[in-house]
């Protein structure tokens, strides 16, 4: 299962660029380190958007995908607002009080489910 840490999040020192660039990085990682495909990939919120982009570029990269809280209908207005919001809040991501803990809870619960199987 692949649950990547997003650029600019959780102590990652690489700055976030675009959803497309993150998807390409994931594809490159899976190709070079994991033989070109995995059983499962997961993504929540922005991570889910990156996962959808990854799947749009390489539909055979995984057998199963868990995607939650993503925009699946393209919207120019929403895209422009997201770009503005990320641009204005990016510097705050490094502060724990600003981080959204639902992703941590989501990953923790998902790992509990995986361990039970």
Short mmCIF file of C-alpha atoms in Angstrom, two decimals:
data_model
loop_
_atom_site.label_atom_id
_atom_site.label_comp_id
_atom_site.label_asym_id
_atom_site.label_seq_id
_atom_site.Cartn_x
_atom_site.Cartn_y
_atom_site.Cartn_z
CA UNK A 1 0.00 0.00 0.00
CA UNK A 2 1.29 3.47 -0.86
CA UNK A 3 0.33 6.45 1.32
CA UNK A 4 2.86 9.14 0.36
CA UNK A 5 3.69 12.16 2.49
CA UNK A 6 2.81 15.26 0.51
CA UNK A 7 5.53 17.71 -0.39
CA UNK A 8 5.54 20.48 2.22
CA UNK A 9 3.69 18.38 4.84
CA UNK A 10 4.66 16.30 7.89
CA UNK A 11 8.30 17.31 7.96
CA UNK A 12 8.93 16.88 4.23
CA UNK A 13 11.55 19.44 3.20
CA UNK A 14 10.53 19.45 -0.48
CA UNK A 15 8.25 22.37 -1.40
CA UNK A 16 4.83 21.60 -2.91
CA UNK A 17 4.66 22.53 -6.58
CA UNK A 18 1.64 21.05 -8.39
CA UNK A 19 -0.68 18.09 -8.22
CA UNK A 20 0.68 16.94 -11.58
CA UNK A 21 4.31 17.07 -10.40
CA UNK A 22 3.46 15.10 -7.25
CA UNK A 23 1.67 12.48 -9.37
CA UNK A 24 4.74 12.15 -11.61
CA UNK A 25 6.97 11.72 -8.52
CA UNK A 26 4.72 8.93 -7.25
CA UNK A 27 4.71 7.20 -10.63
CA UNK A 28 8.50 7.44 -10.79
CA UNK A 29 8.82 6.03 -7.25
CA UNK A 30 6.50 3.10 -7.97
CA UNK A 31 8.30 2.38 -11.23
CA UNK A 32 11.80 2.51 -9.76
CA UNK A 33 11.27 1.03 -6.28
CA UNK A 34 8.16 -1.15 -6.48
CA UNK A 35 8.27 -2.81 -9.89
CA UNK A 36 5.80 -0.52 -11.64
CA UNK A 37 2.62 -1.33 -9.71
CA UNK A 38 1.24 -1.88 -6.22
CA UNK A 39 -1.80 -3.56 -4.78
CA UNK A 40 -3.33 -0.44 -3.21
CA UNK A 41 -2.91 3.34 -3.05
CA UNK A 42 -4.76 5.79 -0.82
CA UNK A 43 -5.33 9.52 -0.71
CA UNK A 44 -7.31 11.96 1.40
CA UNK A 45 -8.19 15.52 0.37
CA UNK A 46 -5.20 16.95 -1.54
CA UNK A 47 -3.58 13.51 -1.41
CA UNK A 48 -6.72 12.13 -3.03
CA UNK A 49 -6.48 14.72 -5.80
CA UNK A 50 -2.89 13.65 -6.39
CA UNK A 51 -3.98 10.00 -6.43
CA UNK A 52 -6.67 10.75 -9.03
CA UNK A 53 -4.06 12.54 -11.16
CA UNK A 54 -1.72 9.57 -10.75
CA UNK A 55 -4.47 7.21 -11.88
CA UNK A 56 -5.34 9.44 -14.84
CA UNK A 57 -1.71 9.21 -15.99
CA UNK A 58 -1.22 5.48 -15.18
CA UNK A 59 -4.47 3.61 -14.70
CA UNK A 60 -2.62 0.33 -14.10
CA UNK A 61 -0.39 1.62 -11.27
CA UNK A 62 -2.52 -0.09 -8.62
CA UNK A 63 -5.24 -2.70 -8.39
CA UNK A 64 -7.26 -0.87 -5.70
CA UNK A 65 -7.52 2.79 -4.73
CA UNK A 66 -8.99 4.41 -1.61
CA UNK A 67 -9.90 8.00 -2.43
CA UNK A 68 -11.70 10.33 -0.03
CA UNK A 69 -12.72 14.01 -0.03
CA UNK A 70 -11.74 14.90 -3.58
CA UNK A 71 -13.17 17.05 -6.34
CA UNK A 72 -14.00 14.77 -9.26
CA UNK A 73 -15.76 17.29 -11.50
CA UNK A 74 -13.29 19.86 -12.85
CA UNK A 75 -14.17 23.45 -12.04
CA UNK A 76 -12.08 26.43 -13.20
CA UNK A 77 -13.47 28.59 -10.39
CA UNK A 78 -12.72 26.00 -7.70
CA UNK A 79 -9.24 25.44 -9.13
CA UNK A 80 -8.49 29.17 -9.02
CA UNK A 81 -9.75 29.42 -5.42
CA UNK A 82 -7.74 26.38 -4.31
CA UNK A 83 -4.62 27.80 -5.93
CA UNK A 84 -5.19 31.11 -4.11
CA UNK A 85 -5.89 29.38 -0.77
CA UNK A 86 -2.79 27.18 -0.93
CA UNK A 87 -0.66 30.12 -1.97
CA UNK A 88 -1.83 32.28 0.92
CA UNK A 89 -1.69 29.53 3.57
CA UNK A 90 1.38 27.60 2.49
CA UNK A 91 3.69 29.26 5.03
CA UNK A 92 1.38 28.26 7.89
CA UNK A 93 1.59 24.52 7.12
CA UNK A 94 4.78 24.21 9.15
CA UNK A 95 2.88 25.13 12.34
CA UNK A 96 1.26 22.19 14.11
CA UNK A 97 -1.69 24.31 15.30
CA UNK A 98 -2.57 24.99 11.66
CA UNK A 99 -2.36 21.37 10.54
CA UNK A 100 -5.57 19.45 10.12
CA UNK A 101 -5.50 16.37 12.35
CA UNK A 102 -8.21 14.51 10.42
CA UNK A 103 -5.54 13.16 8.06
CA UNK A 104 -3.55 11.75 11.00
CA UNK A 105 -6.68 10.12 12.40
CA UNK A 106 -7.62 8.77 8.97
CA UNK A 107 -4.21 7.17 8.41
CA UNK A 108 -4.12 5.76 11.96
CA UNK A 109 -7.57 4.15 11.51
CA UNK A 110 -6.64 2.84 8.09
CA UNK A 111 -3.48 1.24 9.47
CA UNK A 112 -5.53 -0.40 12.25
CA UNK A 113 -7.82 -1.93 9.63
CA UNK A 114 -4.86 -3.16 7.58
CA UNK A 115 -3.21 -4.70 10.66
CA UNK A 116 -6.41 -6.63 11.49
CA UNK A 117 -6.40 -8.34 8.09
#
